[in-house]
């Protein structure tokens, strides 16, 4: 019960954090767009063995992701950003042509460390890959879902921790 309550509280806090700037933008704060700007995800090819046993490509089919910088370091680089919006990514096995359309349109608050590391405090789906030994998940390409954090260190070590039910889809298995 405590775990469910903690996960629900975390989800509500994140929802309030993401919704508050949107409400401010509706009132006209930070200019007509409320400070939100589009994010563009380019197609990317991955070689066999890096994440999946076969070569694959990720390519956005629907990309409505927006980002808003809410805090900066003295040099102007982002310290805290909010992400929101729909994102559907087609993941295609380049050997067989098999494809999986991954919903990756979760919402997150991202805190950037001065050394380049960052932590996502997120709800909803997120597409992330792991090379062999890169983090707390085996080599692969995954859709992480639920309420969770993703920490990526400056050395690109990746750690996913759920605040409740662990929801994980192995995309390599979907297109093998």
PDB file of N, CA, C and O in Angstrom, residues 85-130:
ATOM      1  N   UNK A  85       4.611  16.041 -24.497  1.00  0.00           N
ATOM      2  CA  UNK A  85       4.156  15.903 -25.877  1.00  0.00           C
ATOM      3  C   UNK A  85       4.231  14.494 -26.416  1.00  0.00           C
ATOM      4  O   UNK A  85       4.976  13.645 -25.925  1.00  0.00           O
ATOM      5  N   UNK A  86       3.441  14.263 -27.439  1.00  0.00           N
ATOM      6  CA  UNK A  86       3.357  12.943 -28.078  1.00  0.00           C
ATOM      7  C   UNK A  86       4.624  12.635 -28.870  1.00  0.00           C
ATOM      8  O   UNK A  86       5.173  13.510 -29.539  1.00  0.00           O
ATOM      9  N   UNK A  87       5.055  11.371 -28.781  1.00  0.00           N
ATOM     10  CA  UNK A  87       6.195  10.896 -29.559  1.00  0.00           C
ATOM     11  C   UNK A  87       5.986   9.416 -29.860  1.00  0.00           C
ATOM     12  O   UNK A  87       5.905   8.596 -28.942  1.00  0.00           O
ATOM     13  N   UNK A  88       5.858   9.098 -31.129  1.00  0.00           N
ATOM     14  CA  UNK A  88       5.783   7.707 -31.578  1.00  0.00           C
ATOM     15  C   UNK A  88       7.022   7.461 -32.430  1.00  0.00           C
ATOM     16  O   UNK A  88       7.281   8.199 -33.389  1.00  0.00           O
ATOM     17  N   UNK A  89       7.795   6.440 -32.069  1.00  0.00           N
ATOM     18  CA  UNK A  89       9.045   6.133 -32.753  1.00  0.00           C
ATOM     19  C   UNK A  89       8.930   4.736 -33.383  1.00  0.00           C
ATOM     20  O   UNK A  89       8.625   3.767 -32.685  1.00  0.00           O
ATOM     21  N   UNK A  90       9.169   4.661 -34.674  1.00  0.00           N
ATOM     22  CA  UNK A  90       9.216   3.356 -35.338  1.00  0.00           C
ATOM     23  C   UNK A  90      10.630   2.800 -35.189  1.00  0.00           C
ATOM     24  O   UNK A  90      11.608   3.450 -35.545  1.00  0.00           O
ATOM     25  N   UNK A  91      10.709   1.584 -34.648  1.00  0.00           N
ATOM     26  CA  UNK A  91      11.978   0.884 -34.493  1.00  0.00           C
ATOM     27  C   UNK A  91      11.947  -0.267 -35.490  1.00  0.00           C
ATOM     28  O   UNK A  91      11.075  -1.133 -35.413  1.00  0.00           O
ATOM     29  N   UNK A  92      12.885  -0.257 -36.445  1.00  0.00           N
ATOM     30  CA  UNK A  92      12.868  -1.219 -37.546  1.00  0.00           C
ATOM     31  C   UNK A  92      14.126  -2.076 -37.543  1.00  0.00           C
ATOM     32  O   UNK A  92      15.245  -1.550 -37.502  1.00  0.00           O
ATOM     33  N   UNK A  93      13.936  -3.393 -37.600  1.00  0.00           N
ATOM     34  CA  UNK A  93      15.031  -4.338 -37.750  1.00  0.00           C
ATOM     35  C   UNK A  93      15.517  -4.201 -39.189  1.00  0.00           C
ATOM     36  O   UNK A  93      14.774  -4.459 -40.129  1.00  0.00           O
ATOM     37  N   UNK A  94      16.748  -3.764 -39.392  1.00  0.00           N
ATOM     38  CA  UNK A  94      17.261  -3.505 -40.741  1.00  0.00           C
ATOM     39  C   UNK A  94      17.576  -4.790 -41.507  1.00  0.00           C
ATOM     40  O   UNK A  94      17.726  -4.740 -42.732  1.00  0.00           O
ATOM     41  N   UNK A  95      17.641  -5.938 -40.824  1.00  0.00           N
ATOM     42  CA  UNK A  95      17.858  -7.213 -41.516  1.00  0.00           C
ATOM     43  C   UNK A  95      16.560  -7.792 -42.067  1.00  0.00           C
ATOM     44  O   UNK A  95      16.538  -8.335 -43.167  1.00  0.00           O
ATOM     45  N   UNK A  96      15.473  -7.668 -41.281  1.00  0.00           N
ATOM     46  CA  UNK A  96      14.217  -8.331 -41.662  1.00  0.00           C
ATOM     47  C   UNK A  96      13.115  -7.376 -42.095  1.00  0.00           C
ATOM     48  O   UNK A  96      12.141  -7.799 -42.701  1.00  0.00           O
ATOM     49  N   UNK A  97      13.228  -6.115 -41.721  1.00  0.00           N
ATOM     50  CA  UNK A  97      12.167  -5.155 -42.013  1.00  0.00           C
ATOM     51  C   UNK A  97      11.061  -5.139 -40.970  1.00  0.00           C
ATOM     52  O   UNK A  97      10.156  -4.311 -41.032  1.00  0.00           O
ATOM     53  N   UNK A  98      11.115  -6.046 -39.982  1.00  0.00           N
ATOM     54  CA  UNK A  98      10.117  -6.053 -38.911  1.00  0.00           C
ATOM     55  C   UNK A  98      10.205  -4.734 -38.148  1.00  0.00           C
ATOM     56  O   UNK A  98      11.302  -4.204 -37.928  1.00  0.00           O
ATOM     57  N   UNK A  99       9.040  -4.193 -37.768  1.00  0.00           N
ATOM     58  CA  UNK A  99       9.025  -2.895 -37.097  1.00  0.00           C
ATOM     59  C   UNK A  99       8.094  -2.916 -35.892  1.00  0.00           C
ATOM     60  O   UNK A  99       7.145  -3.702 -35.831  1.00  0.00           O
ATOM     61  N   UNK A 100       8.390  -2.049 -34.958  1.00  0.00           N
ATOM     62  CA  UNK A 100       7.576  -1.859 -33.753  1.00  0.00           C
ATOM     63  C   UNK A 100       7.423  -0.359 -33.568  1.00  0.00           C
ATOM     64  O   UNK A 100       8.405   0.382 -33.581  1.00  0.00           O
ATOM     65  N   UNK A 101       6.186   0.102 -33.415  1.00  0.00           N
ATOM     66  CA  UNK A 101       5.928   1.520 -33.173  1.00  0.00           C
ATOM     67  C   UNK A 101       5.833   1.746 -31.666  1.00  0.00           C
ATOM     68  O   UNK A 101       4.875   1.320 -31.017  1.00  0.00           O
ATOM     69  N   UNK A 102       6.853   2.399 -31.125  1.00  0.00           N
ATOM     70  CA  UNK A 102       6.966   2.607 -29.686  1.00  0.00           C
ATOM     71  C   UNK A 102       6.389   3.958 -29.293  1.00  0.00           C
ATOM     72  O   UNK A 102       6.770   4.993 -29.841  1.00  0.00           O
ATOM     73  N   UNK A 103       5.457   3.938 -28.337  1.00  0.00           N
ATOM     74  CA  UNK A 103       4.965   5.172 -27.734  1.00  0.00           C
ATOM     75  C   UNK A 103       6.029   5.625 -26.754  1.00  0.00           C
ATOM     76  O   UNK A 103       6.341   4.922 -25.795  1.00  0.00           O
ATOM     77  N   UNK A 104       6.626   6.770 -27.004  1.00  0.00           N
ATOM     78  CA  UNK A 104       7.686   7.300 -26.146  1.00  0.00           C
ATOM     79  C   UNK A 104       7.333   8.698 -25.644  1.00  0.00           C
ATOM     80  O   UNK A 104       8.200   9.487 -25.316  1.00  0.00           O
ATOM     81  N   UNK A 105       6.041   9.001 -25.595  1.00  0.00           N
ATOM     82  CA  UNK A 105       5.583  10.355 -25.272  1.00  0.00           C
ATOM     83  C   UNK A 105       5.274  10.599 -23.820  1.00  0.00           C
ATOM     84  O   UNK A 105       4.208  11.125 -23.488  1.00  0.00           O
ATOM     85  N   UNK A 106       6.176  10.241 -22.920  1.00  0.00           N
ATOM     86  CA  UNK A 106       5.975  10.547 -21.511  1.00  0.00           C
ATOM     87  C   UNK A 106       6.275  12.005 -21.209  1.00  0.00           C
ATOM     88  O   UNK A 106       6.643  12.784 -22.094  1.00  0.00           O
ATOM     89  N   UNK A 107       6.099  12.388 -19.961  1.00  0.00           N
ATOM     90  CA  UNK A 107       6.412  13.742 -19.491  1.00  0.00           C
ATOM     91  C   UNK A 107       7.529  13.639 -18.469  1.00  0.00           C
ATOM     92  O   UNK A 107       7.590  12.675 -17.710  1.00  0.00           O
ATOM     93  N   UNK A 108       8.405  14.640 -18.463  1.00  0.00           N
ATOM     94  CA  UNK A 108       9.495  14.573 -17.494  1.00  0.00           C
ATOM     95  C   UNK A 108       9.990  15.951 -17.091  1.00  0.00           C
ATOM     96  O   UNK A 108       9.843  16.926 -17.821  1.00  0.00           O
ATOM     97  N   UNK A 109      10.556  15.968 -15.914  1.00  0.00           N
ATOM     98  CA  UNK A 109      11.323  17.097 -15.413  1.00  0.00           C
ATOM     99  C   UNK A 109      12.760  16.598 -15.435  1.00  0.00           C
ATOM    100  O   UNK A 109      13.033  15.501 -14.924  1.00  0.00           O
ATOM    101  N   UNK A 110      13.665  17.344 -16.042  1.00  0.00           N
ATOM    102  CA  UNK A 110      15.065  16.916 -16.159  1.00  0.00           C
ATOM    103  C   UNK A 110      15.945  17.924 -15.431  1.00  0.00           C
ATOM    104  O   UNK A 110      15.851  19.130 -15.666  1.00  0.00           O
ATOM    105  N   UNK A 111      16.782  17.393 -14.563  1.00  0.00           N
ATOM    106  CA  UNK A 111      17.770  18.221 -13.857  1.00  0.00           C
ATOM    107  C   UNK A 111      19.152  17.857 -14.371  1.00  0.00           C
ATOM    108  O   UNK A 111      19.541  16.687 -14.348  1.00  0.00           O
ATOM    109  N   UNK A 112      19.883  18.874 -14.832  1.00  0.00           N
ATOM    110  CA  UNK A 112      21.214  18.686 -15.404  1.00  0.00           C
ATOM    111  C   UNK A 112      22.269  19.061 -14.373  1.00  0.00           C
ATOM    112  O   UNK A 112      22.196  20.128 -13.765  1.00  0.00           O
ATOM    113  N   UNK A 113      23.257  18.202 -14.197  1.00  0.00           N
ATOM    114  CA  UNK A 113      24.382  18.478 -13.304  1.00  0.00           C
ATOM    115  C   UNK A 113      25.435  19.269 -14.072  1.00  0.00           C
ATOM    116  O   UNK A 113      25.522  19.168 -15.301  1.00  0.00           O
ATOM    117  N   UNK A 114      26.245  20.045 -13.393  1.00  0.00           N
ATOM    118  CA  UNK A 114      27.292  20.809 -14.082  1.00  0.00           C
ATOM    119  C   UNK A 114      28.265  19.936 -14.874  1.00  0.00           C
ATOM    120  O   UNK A 114      28.828  20.378 -15.867  1.00  0.00           O
ATOM    121  N   UNK A 115      28.434  18.657 -14.462  1.00  0.00           N
ATOM    122  CA  UNK A 115      29.376  17.771 -15.156  1.00  0.00           C
ATOM    123  C   UNK A 115      28.794  17.123 -16.407  1.00  0.00           C
ATOM    124  O   UNK A 115      29.472  16.361 -17.086  1.00  0.00           O
ATOM    125  N   UNK A 116      27.526  17.420 -16.729  1.00  0.00           N
ATOM    126  CA  UNK A 116      26.903  16.846 -17.920  1.00  0.00           C
ATOM    127  C   UNK A 116      25.971  15.687 -17.634  1.00  0.00           C
ATOM    128  O   UNK A 116      25.217  15.255 -18.511  1.00  0.00           O
ATOM    129  N   UNK A 117      25.995  15.153 -16.434  1.00  0.00           N
ATOM    130  CA  UNK A 117      25.038  14.116 -16.060  1.00  0.00           C
ATOM    131  C   UNK A 117      23.652  14.726 -15.930  1.00  0.00           C
ATOM    132  O   UNK A 117      23.503  15.953 -15.837  1.00  0.00           O
ATOM    133  N   UNK A 118      22.627  13.898 -15.950  1.00  0.00           N
ATOM    134  CA  UNK A 118      21.269  14.407 -15.777  1.00  0.00           C
ATOM    135  C   UNK A 118      20.340  13.312 -15.276  1.00  0.00           C
ATOM    136  O   UNK A 118      20.620  12.125 -15.424  1.00  0.00           O
ATOM    137  N   UNK A 119      19.239  13.751 -14.647  1.00  0.00           N
ATOM    138  CA  UNK A 119      18.242  12.834 -14.105  1.00  0.00           C
ATOM    139  C   UNK A 119      16.880  13.248 -14.646  1.00  0.00           C
ATOM    140  O   UNK A 119      16.503  14.423 -14.587  1.00  0.00           O
ATOM    141  N   UNK A 120      16.157  12.262 -15.203  1.00  0.00           N
ATOM    142  CA  UNK A 120      14.776  12.444 -15.643  1.00  0.00           C
ATOM    143  C   UNK A 120      13.863  11.954 -14.529  1.00  0.00           C
ATOM    144  O   UNK A 120      13.992  10.808 -14.086  1.00  0.00           O
ATOM    145  N   UNK A 121      12.932  12.793 -14.092  1.00  0.00           N
ATOM    146  CA  UNK A 121      11.864  12.397 -13.184  1.00  0.00           C
ATOM    147  C   UNK A 121      10.640  12.311 -14.083  1.00  0.00           C
ATOM    148  O   UNK A 121      10.146  13.342 -14.552  1.00  0.00           O
ATOM    149  N   UNK A 122      10.169  11.095 -14.353  1.00  0.00           N
ATOM    150  CA  UNK A 122       9.246  10.929 -15.464  1.00  0.00           C
ATOM    151  C   UNK A 122       8.012  10.100 -15.129  1.00  0.00           C
ATOM    152  O   UNK A 122       8.016   9.286 -14.209  1.00  0.00           O
ATOM    153  N   UNK A 123       6.985  10.341 -15.940  1.00  0.00           N
ATOM    154  CA  UNK A 123       5.797   9.502 -15.967  1.00  0.00           C
ATOM    155  C   UNK A 123       5.492   9.221 -17.428  1.00  0.00           C
ATOM    156  O   UNK A 123       5.704  10.064 -18.294  1.00  0.00           O
ATOM    157  N   UNK A 124       5.011   8.011 -17.679  1.00  0.00           N
ATOM    158  CA  UNK A 124       4.654   7.645 -19.044  1.00  0.00           C
ATOM    159  C   UNK A 124       5.835   7.063 -19.787  1.00  0.00           C
ATOM    160  O   UNK A 124       6.944   6.958 -19.273  1.00  0.00           O
ATOM    161  N   UNK A 125       5.601   6.669 -21.027  1.00  0.00           N
ATOM    162  CA  UNK A 125       6.610   5.921 -21.775  1.00  0.00           C
ATOM    163  C   UNK A 125       7.815   6.750 -22.222  1.00  0.00           C
ATOM    164  O   UNK A 125       7.699   7.934 -22.493  1.00  0.00           O
ATOM    165  N   UNK A 126       8.961   6.072 -22.284  1.00  0.00           N
ATOM    166  CA  UNK A 126      10.241   6.680 -22.630  1.00  0.00           C
ATOM    167  C   UNK A 126      11.069   5.608 -23.328  1.00  0.00           C
ATOM    168  O   UNK A 126      11.157   4.485 -22.840  1.00  0.00           O
ATOM    169  N   UNK A 127      11.642   5.903 -24.481  1.00  0.00           N
ATOM    170  CA  UNK A 127      12.473   4.948 -25.227  1.00  0.00           C
ATOM    171  C   UNK A 127      13.934   5.196 -24.878  1.00  0.00           C
ATOM    172  O   UNK A 127      14.417   6.329 -24.991  1.00  0.00           O
ATOM    173  N   UNK A 128      14.619   4.129 -24.442  1.00  0.00           N
ATOM    174  CA  UNK A 128      16.019   4.273 -24.049  1.00  0.00           C
ATOM    175  C   UNK A 128      16.769   2.988 -24.376  1.00  0.00           C
ATOM    176  O   UNK A 128      16.226   1.897 -24.259  1.00  0.00           O
ATOM    177  N   UNK A 129      18.016   3.143 -24.783  1.00  0.00           N
ATOM    178  CA  UNK A 129      18.852   1.995 -25.106  1.00  0.00           C
ATOM    179  C   UNK A 129      19.997   1.838 -24.137  1.00  0.00           C
ATOM    180  O   UNK A 129      20.436   2.813 -23.515  1.00  0.00           O
ATOM    181  N   UNK A 130      20.467   0.597 -24.024  1.00  0.00           N
ATOM    182  CA  UNK A 130      21.598   0.265 -23.171  1.00  0.00           C
ATOM    183  C   UNK A 130      22.587  -0.575 -23.966  1.00  0.00           C
ATOM    184  O   UNK A 130      22.201  -1.585 -24.563  1.00  0.00           O
TER     185      UNK A 130
END
